[in-house]
mmCIF file of C-alpha atoms and ligand atoms in Angstrom:
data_model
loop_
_atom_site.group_PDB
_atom_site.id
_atom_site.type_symbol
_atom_site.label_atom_id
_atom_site.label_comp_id
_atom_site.label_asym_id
_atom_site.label_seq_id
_atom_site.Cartn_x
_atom_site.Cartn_y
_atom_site.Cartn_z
ATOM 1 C CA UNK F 242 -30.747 -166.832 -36.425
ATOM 2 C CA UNK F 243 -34.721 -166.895 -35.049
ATOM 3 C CA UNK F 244 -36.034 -163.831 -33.466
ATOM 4 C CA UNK F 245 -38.759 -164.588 -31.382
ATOM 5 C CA UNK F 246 -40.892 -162.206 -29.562
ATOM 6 C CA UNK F 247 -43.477 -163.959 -27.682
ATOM 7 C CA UNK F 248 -43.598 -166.813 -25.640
ATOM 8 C CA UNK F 249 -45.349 -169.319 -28.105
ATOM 9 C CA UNK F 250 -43.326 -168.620 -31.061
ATOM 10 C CA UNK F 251 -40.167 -169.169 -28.352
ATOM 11 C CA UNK F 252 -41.476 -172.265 -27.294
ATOM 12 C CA UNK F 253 -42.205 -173.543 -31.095
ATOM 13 C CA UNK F 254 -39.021 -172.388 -31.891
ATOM 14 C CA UNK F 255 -36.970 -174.367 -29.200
ATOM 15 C CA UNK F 256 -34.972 -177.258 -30.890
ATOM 16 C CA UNK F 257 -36.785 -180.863 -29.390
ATOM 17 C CA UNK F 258 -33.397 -182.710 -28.972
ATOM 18 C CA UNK F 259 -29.965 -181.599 -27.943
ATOM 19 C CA UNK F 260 -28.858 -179.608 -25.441
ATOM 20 C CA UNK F 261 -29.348 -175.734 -25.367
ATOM 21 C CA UNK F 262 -27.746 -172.845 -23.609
ATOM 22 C CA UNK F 263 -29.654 -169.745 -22.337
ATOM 23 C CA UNK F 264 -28.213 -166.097 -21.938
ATOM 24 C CA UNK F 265 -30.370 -163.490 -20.261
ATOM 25 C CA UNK F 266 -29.166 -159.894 -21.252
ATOM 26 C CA UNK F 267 -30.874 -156.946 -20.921
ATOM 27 C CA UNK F 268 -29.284 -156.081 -24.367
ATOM 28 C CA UNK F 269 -27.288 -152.906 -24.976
ATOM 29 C CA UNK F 270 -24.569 -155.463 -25.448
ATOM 30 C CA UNK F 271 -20.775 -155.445 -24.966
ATOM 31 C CA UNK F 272 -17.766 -157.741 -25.134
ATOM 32 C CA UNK F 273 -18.831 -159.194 -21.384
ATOM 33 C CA UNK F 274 -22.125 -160.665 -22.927
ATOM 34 C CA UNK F 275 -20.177 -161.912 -25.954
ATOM 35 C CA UNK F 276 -17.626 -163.985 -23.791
ATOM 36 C CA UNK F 277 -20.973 -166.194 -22.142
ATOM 37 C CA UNK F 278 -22.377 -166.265 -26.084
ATOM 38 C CA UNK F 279 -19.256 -167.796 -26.622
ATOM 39 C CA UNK F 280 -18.264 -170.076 -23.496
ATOM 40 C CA UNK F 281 -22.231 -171.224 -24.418
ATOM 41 C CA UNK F 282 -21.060 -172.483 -27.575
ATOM 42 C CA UNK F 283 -18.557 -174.058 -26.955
ATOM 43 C CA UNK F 284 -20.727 -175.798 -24.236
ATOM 44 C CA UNK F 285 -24.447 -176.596 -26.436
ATOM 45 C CA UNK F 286 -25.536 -177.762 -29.434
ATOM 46 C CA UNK F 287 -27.472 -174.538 -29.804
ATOM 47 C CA UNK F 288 -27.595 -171.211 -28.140
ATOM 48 C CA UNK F 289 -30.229 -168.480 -26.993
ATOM 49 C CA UNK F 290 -30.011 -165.123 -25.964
ATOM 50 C CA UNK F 291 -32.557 -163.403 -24.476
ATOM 51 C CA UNK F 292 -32.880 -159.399 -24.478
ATOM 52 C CA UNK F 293 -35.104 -158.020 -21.749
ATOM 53 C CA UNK F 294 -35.278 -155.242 -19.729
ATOM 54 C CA UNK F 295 -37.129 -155.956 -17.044
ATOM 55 C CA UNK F 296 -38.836 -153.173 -15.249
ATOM 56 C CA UNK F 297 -39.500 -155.648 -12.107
ATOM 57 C CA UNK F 298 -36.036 -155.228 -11.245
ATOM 58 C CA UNK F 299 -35.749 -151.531 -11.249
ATOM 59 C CA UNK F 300 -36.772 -149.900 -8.078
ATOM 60 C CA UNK F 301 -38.551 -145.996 -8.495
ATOM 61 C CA UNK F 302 -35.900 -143.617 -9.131
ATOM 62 C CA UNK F 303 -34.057 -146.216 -10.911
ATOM 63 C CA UNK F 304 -33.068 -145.828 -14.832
ATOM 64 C CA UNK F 305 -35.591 -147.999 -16.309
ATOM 65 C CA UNK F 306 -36.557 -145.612 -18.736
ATOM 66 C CA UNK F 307 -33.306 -144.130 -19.682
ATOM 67 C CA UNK F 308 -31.674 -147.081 -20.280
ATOM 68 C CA UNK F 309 -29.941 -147.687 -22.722
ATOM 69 C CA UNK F 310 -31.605 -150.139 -25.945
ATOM 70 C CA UNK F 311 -30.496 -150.586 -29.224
ATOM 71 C CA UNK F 312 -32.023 -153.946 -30.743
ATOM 72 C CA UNK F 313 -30.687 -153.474 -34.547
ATOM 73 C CA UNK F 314 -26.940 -153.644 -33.267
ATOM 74 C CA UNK F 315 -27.952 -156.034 -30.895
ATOM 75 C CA UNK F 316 -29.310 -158.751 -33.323
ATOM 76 C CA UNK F 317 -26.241 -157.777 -35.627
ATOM 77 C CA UNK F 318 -23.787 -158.545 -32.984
ATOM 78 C CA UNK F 319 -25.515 -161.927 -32.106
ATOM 79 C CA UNK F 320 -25.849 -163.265 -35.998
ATOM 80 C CA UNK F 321 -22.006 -162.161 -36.318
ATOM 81 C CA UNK F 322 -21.879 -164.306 -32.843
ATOM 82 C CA UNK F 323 -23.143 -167.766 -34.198
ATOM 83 C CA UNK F 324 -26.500 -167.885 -31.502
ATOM 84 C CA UNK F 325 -29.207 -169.739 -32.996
ATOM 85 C CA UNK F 326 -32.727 -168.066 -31.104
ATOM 86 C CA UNK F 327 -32.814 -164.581 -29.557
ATOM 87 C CA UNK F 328 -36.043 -164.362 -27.828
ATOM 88 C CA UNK F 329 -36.955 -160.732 -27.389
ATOM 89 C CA UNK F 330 -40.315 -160.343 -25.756
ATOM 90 C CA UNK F 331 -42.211 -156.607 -24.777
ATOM 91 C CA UNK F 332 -42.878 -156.325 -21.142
ATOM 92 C CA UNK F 333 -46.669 -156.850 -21.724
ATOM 93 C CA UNK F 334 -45.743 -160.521 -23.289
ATOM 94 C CA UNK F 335 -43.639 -161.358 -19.689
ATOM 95 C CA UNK F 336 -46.409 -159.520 -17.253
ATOM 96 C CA UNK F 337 -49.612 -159.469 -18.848
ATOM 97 C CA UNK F 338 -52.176 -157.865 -16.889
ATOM 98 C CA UNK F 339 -53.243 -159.557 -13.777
ATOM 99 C CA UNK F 340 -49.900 -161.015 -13.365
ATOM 100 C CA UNK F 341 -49.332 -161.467 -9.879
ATOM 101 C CA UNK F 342 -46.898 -163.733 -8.596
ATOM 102 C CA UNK F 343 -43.412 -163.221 -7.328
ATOM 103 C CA UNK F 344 -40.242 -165.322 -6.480
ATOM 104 C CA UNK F 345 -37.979 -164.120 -3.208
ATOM 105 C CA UNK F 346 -35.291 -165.458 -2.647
ATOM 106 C CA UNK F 347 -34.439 -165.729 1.491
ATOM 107 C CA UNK F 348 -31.149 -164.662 3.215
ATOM 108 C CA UNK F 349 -28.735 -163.350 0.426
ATOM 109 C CA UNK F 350 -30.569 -161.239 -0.694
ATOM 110 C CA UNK F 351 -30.652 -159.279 2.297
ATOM 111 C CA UNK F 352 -27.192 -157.844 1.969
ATOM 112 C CA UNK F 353 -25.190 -155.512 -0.748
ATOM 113 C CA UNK F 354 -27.124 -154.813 -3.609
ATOM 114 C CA UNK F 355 -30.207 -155.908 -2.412
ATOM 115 C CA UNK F 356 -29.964 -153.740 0.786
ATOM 116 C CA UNK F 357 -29.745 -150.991 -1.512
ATOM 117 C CA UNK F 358 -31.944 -151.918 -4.410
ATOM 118 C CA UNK F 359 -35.119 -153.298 -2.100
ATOM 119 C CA UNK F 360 -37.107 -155.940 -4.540
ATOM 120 C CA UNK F 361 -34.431 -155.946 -7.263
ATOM 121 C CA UNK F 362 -33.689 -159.549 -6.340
ATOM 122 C CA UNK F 363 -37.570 -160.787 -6.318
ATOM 123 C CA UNK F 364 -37.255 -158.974 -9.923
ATOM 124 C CA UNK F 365 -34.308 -160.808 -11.013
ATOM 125 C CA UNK F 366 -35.236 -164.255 -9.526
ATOM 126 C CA UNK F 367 -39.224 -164.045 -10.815
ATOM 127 C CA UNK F 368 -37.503 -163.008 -14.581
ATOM 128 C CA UNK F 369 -35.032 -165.623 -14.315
ATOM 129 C CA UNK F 370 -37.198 -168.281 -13.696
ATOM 130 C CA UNK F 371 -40.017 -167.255 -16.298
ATOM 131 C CA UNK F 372 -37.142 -167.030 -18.721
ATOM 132 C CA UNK F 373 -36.286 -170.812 -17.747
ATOM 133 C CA UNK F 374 -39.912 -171.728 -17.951
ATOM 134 C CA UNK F 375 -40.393 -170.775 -21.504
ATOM 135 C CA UNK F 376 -36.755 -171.411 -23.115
ATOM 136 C CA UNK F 377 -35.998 -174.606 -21.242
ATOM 137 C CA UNK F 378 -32.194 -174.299 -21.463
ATOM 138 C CA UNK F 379 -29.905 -177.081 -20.127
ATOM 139 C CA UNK F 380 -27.470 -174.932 -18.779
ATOM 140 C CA UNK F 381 -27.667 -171.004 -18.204
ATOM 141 C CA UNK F 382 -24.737 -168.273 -18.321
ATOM 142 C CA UNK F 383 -23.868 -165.786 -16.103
ATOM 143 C CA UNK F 384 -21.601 -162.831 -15.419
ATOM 144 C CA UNK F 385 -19.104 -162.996 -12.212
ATOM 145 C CA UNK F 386 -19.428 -159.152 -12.771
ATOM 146 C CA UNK F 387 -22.333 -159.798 -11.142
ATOM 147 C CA UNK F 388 -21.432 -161.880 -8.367
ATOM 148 C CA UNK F 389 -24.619 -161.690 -5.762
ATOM 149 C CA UNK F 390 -26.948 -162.125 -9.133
ATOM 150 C CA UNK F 391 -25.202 -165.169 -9.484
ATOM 151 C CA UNK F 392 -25.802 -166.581 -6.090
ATOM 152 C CA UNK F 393 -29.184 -165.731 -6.009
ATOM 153 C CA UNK F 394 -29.694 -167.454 -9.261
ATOM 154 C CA UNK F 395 -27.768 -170.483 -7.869
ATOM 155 C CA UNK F 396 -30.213 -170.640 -4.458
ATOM 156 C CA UNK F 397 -33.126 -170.133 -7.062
ATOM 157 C CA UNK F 398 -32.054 -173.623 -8.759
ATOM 158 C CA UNK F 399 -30.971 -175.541 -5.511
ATOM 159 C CA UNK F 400 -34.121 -174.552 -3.843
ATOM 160 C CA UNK F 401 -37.297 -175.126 -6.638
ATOM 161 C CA UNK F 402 -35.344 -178.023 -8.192
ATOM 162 C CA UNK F 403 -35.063 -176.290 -11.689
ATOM 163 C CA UNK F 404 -33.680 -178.535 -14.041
ATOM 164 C CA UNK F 405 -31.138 -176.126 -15.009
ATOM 165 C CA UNK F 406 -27.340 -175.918 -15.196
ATOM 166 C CA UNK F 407 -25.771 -173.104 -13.816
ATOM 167 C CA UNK F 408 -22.479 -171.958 -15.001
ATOM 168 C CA UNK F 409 -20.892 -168.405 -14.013
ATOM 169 C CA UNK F 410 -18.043 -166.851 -16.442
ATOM 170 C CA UNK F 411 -15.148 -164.285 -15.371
ATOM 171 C CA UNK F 412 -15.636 -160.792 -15.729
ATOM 172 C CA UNK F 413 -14.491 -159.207 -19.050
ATOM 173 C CA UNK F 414 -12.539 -155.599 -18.378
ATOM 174 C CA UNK F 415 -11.726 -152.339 -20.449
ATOM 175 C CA UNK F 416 -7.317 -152.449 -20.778
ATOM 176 C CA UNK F 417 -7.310 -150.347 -17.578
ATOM 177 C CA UNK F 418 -9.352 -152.599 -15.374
ATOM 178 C CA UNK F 419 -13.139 -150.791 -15.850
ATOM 179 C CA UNK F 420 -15.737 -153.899 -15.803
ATOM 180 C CA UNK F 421 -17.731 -153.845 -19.477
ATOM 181 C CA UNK F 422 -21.030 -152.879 -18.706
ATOM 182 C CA UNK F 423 -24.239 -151.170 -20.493
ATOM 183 C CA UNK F 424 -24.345 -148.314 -17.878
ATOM 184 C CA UNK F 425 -20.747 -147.323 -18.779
ATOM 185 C CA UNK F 426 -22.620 -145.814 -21.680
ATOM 186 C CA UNK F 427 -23.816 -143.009 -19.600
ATOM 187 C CA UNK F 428 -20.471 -141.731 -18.029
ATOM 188 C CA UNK F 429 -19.226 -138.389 -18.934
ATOM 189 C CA UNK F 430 -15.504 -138.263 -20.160
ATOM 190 C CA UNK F 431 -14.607 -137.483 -16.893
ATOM 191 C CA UNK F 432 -16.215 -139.946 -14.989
ATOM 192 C CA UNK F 433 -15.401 -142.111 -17.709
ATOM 193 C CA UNK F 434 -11.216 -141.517 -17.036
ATOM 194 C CA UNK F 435 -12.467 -141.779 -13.209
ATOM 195 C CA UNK F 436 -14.460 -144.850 -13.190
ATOM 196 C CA UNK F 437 -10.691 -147.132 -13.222
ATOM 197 C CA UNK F 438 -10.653 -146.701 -9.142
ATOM 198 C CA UNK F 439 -13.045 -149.111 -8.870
ATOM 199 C CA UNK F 440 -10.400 -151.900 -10.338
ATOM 200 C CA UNK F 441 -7.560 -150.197 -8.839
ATOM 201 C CA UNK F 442 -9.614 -150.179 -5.396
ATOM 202 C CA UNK F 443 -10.663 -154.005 -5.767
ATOM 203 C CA UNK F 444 -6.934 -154.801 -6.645
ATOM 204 C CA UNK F 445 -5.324 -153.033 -3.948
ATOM 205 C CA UNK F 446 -7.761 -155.440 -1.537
ATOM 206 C CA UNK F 447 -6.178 -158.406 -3.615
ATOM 207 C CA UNK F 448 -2.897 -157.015 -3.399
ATOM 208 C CA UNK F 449 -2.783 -157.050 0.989
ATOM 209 C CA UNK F 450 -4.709 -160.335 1.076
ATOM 210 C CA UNK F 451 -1.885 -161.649 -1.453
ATOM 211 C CA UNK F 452 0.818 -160.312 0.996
ATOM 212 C CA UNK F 453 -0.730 -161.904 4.310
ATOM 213 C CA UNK F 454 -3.496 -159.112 5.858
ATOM 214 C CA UNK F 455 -6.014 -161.215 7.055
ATOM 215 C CA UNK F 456 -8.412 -158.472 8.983
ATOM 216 C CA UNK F 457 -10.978 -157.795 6.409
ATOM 217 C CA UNK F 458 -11.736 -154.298 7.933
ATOM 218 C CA UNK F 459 -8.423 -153.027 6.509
ATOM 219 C CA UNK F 460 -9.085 -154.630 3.318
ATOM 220 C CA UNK F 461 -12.428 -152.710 3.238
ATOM 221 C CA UNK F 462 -10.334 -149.236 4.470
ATOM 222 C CA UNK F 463 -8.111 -149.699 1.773
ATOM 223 C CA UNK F 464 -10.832 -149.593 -1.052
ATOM 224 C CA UNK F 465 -12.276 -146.816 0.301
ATOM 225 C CA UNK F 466 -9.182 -145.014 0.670
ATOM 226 C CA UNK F 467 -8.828 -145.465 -2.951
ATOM 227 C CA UNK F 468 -11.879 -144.141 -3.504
ATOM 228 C CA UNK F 469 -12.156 -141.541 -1.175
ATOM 229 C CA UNK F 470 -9.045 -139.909 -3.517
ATOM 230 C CA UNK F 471 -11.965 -139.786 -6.449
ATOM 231 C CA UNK F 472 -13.728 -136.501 -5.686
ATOM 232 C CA UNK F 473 -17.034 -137.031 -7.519
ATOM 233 C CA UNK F 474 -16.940 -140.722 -6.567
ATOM 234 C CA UNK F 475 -19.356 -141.728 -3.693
ATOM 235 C CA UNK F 476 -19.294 -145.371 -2.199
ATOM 236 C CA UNK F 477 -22.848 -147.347 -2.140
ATOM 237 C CA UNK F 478 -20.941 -149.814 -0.188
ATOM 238 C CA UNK F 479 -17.674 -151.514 -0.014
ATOM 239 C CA UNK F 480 -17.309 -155.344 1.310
ATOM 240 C CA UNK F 481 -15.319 -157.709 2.336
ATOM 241 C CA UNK F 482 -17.701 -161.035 2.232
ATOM 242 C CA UNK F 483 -18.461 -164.838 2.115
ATOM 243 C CA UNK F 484 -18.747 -165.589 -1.665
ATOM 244 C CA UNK F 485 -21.480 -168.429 -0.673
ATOM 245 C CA UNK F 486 -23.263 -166.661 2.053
ATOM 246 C CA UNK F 487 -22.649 -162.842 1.081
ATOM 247 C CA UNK F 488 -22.057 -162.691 5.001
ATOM 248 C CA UNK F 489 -19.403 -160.045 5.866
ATOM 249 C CA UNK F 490 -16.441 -161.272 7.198
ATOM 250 C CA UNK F 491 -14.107 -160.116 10.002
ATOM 251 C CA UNK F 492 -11.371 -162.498 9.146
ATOM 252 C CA UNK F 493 -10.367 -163.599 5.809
ATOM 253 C CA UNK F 494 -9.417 -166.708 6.764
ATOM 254 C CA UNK F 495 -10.503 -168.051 3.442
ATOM 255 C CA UNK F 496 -12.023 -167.361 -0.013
ATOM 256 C CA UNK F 497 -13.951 -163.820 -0.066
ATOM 257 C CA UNK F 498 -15.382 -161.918 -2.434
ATOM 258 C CA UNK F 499 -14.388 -158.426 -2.662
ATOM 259 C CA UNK F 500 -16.841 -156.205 -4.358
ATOM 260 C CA UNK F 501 -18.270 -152.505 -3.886
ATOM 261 C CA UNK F 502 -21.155 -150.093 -5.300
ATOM 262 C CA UNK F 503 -19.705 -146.649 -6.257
ATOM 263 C CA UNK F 504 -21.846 -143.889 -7.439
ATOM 264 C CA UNK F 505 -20.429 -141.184 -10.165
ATOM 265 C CA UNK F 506 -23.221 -138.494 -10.462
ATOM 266 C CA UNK F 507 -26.205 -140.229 -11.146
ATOM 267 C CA UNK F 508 -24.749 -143.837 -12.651
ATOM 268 C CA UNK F 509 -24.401 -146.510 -10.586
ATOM 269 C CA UNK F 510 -21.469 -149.034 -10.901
ATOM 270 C CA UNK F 511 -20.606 -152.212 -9.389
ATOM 271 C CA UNK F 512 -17.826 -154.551 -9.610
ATOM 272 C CA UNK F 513 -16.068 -157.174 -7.506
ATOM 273 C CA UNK F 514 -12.535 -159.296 -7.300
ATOM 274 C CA UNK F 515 -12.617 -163.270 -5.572
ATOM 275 C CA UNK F 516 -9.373 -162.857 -3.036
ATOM 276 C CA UNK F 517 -7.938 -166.471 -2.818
ATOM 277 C CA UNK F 518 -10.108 -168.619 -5.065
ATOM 278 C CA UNK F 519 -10.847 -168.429 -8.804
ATOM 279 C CA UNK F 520 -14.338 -167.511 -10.253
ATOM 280 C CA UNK F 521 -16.897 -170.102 -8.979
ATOM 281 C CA UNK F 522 -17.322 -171.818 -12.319
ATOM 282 C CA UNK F 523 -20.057 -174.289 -11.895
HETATM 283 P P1 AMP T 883 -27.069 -157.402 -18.197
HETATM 284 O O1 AMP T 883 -27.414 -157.233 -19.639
HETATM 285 O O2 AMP T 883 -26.260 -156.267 -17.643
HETATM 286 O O3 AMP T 883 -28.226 -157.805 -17.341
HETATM 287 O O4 AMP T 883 -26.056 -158.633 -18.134
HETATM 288 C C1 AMP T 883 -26.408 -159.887 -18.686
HETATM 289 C C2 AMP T 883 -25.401 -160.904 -18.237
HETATM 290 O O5 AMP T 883 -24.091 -160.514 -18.679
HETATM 291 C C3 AMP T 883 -25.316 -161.037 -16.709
HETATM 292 O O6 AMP T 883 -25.172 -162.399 -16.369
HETATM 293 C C4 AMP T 883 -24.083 -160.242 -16.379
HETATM 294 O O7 AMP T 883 -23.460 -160.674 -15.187
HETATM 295 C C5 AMP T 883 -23.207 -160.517 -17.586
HETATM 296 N N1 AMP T 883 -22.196 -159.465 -17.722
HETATM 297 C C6 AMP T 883 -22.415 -158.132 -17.690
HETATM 298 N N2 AMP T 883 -21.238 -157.472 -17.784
HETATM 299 C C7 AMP T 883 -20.266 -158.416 -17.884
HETATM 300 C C8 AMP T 883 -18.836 -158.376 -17.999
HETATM 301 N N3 AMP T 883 -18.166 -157.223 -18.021
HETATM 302 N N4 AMP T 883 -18.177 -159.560 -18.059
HETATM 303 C C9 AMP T 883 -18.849 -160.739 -17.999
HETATM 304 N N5 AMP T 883 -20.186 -160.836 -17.911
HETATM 305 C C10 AMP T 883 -20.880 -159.699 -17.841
#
């Protein structure tokens, strides 16, 4: 396995022929990253991973600086993992002074996360593509666990033509439903034992679309009923939407994504179920 930290050793480093795979991390990794590594595999001749964490996409306030890094176990758990290239770059490599340009993406970003998190998209998209730029992956792995990342990502593609392939894997779960991610590192053992609503909110909404209720409000009351019964839960926000558009819906009349934002003290945690239609694949 290569580790590369700048761009030109990247690029010198990129096998000429053959297709490759790209995963974008922010490292801290978990069993969530590991299923893409994997499900990239079994897809390319050769894999990269890239470990970033890229302050663009944290707003002020935000835990840029506390979060969590530990590249040693990182690079151990990637060797063990197979992945050919791990490009690992310091901020100053990705924005060197005087950099000045930045991607938005229109429309859904507007909405959930990015309502909350104002220029965490333009973060995400301007990383994503730089990332594409200078690895030059055939096809690129997401998280579901992040489902509005991966639409934005997807609009990124469609609309500057990147020659990319875009594939989006199922969310990988804790045994009692809590989505694997690096911020569950900073939960308290009681927030920790909390943290299940979330699932247990997101699978009661599957549970009354499976039995018939079509009015999405009372899918939406009954996650925040579940969470309301969490006393040092608060709710971000809580929707019922269009997986394509993000757009919420008043009728679910057809595939929707059910996801929320919960905050316990000061960690932030998101998660989401598709009602009526499996993870959006390709
Ligand atoms: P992050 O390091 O949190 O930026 O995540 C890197 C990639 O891993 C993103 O595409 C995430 O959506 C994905 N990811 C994070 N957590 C999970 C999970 N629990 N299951 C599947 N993919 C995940």
């Amino acid at each position: 396995m290569q580790v590369l930290q700048t761009i030109a050793q990247m690029r010198a480093a990129r096998p000429g022929a053959g297709d490759l795979g790209l995963v974008p991390t922010m490292g801290y990794l978990h069993a969530g990253h590991l299923s893409l590594v994997e499900r990239a595999k079994a897809e390319c001749g050769a894999v990269a991973v890239s470990i970033f964490v890229n302050p663009t996409q944290f707003g002020p306030g935000e835990d840029l600086s506390r979060y969590p890094r530990d590249l040693p176990r990182d690079l151990g758990m990637l060797e063990a993992a197979g992945v050919d290239l791990v490009f690992a770059p310091e901020p100053s490599e990705i924005y060197p002074p005087g950099f000045a340009t930045e991607i938005r993406v229109g429309g859904v970003t507007d909405v959930l996360e990015g309502a909350v998190r104002p220029g965490h998209f333009a973060g995400v998209a301007t990383v994503v593509a730089k990332l594409f730029n200078i690895v030059q992956p055939t096809r690129a792995y997401f998280g579901q666990k992040d489902a509005q990342q991966s639409v934005v990502i997807r609009k990124l593609v469609a609309d500057l033509d990147l020659p990319v392939e875009i594939v989006v894997a199922p969310t990988v779960r804790e045994a009692d439903g809590l989505a694997l991610s690096s911020r569950n590192s900073y939960l308290t053992p009681e927030q920790r034992a909390a943290a299940p609503a979330i699932f247990r909110a997101l699978t009661a909404a599957r549970v009354l679309f499976e039995g018939g209720e079509r009015d999405a409000e009372a899918v939406r009351q009954a996650m925040r009923a579940t969470i309301a019964a969490e006393p040092d839960m608060r709710i971000d926000y809580v929707s019922v939407a269009d997986p394509e558009t993000l757009r919420e819906l008043s009728t679910v009349d057809r595939a929707a994504l059910a996801s929320m934002a919960v905050r316990l003290g000061a960690t932030r945690l998101i998660d989401n179920l598709l009602l009526g239609g499996e993870a959006a694949g390709r």
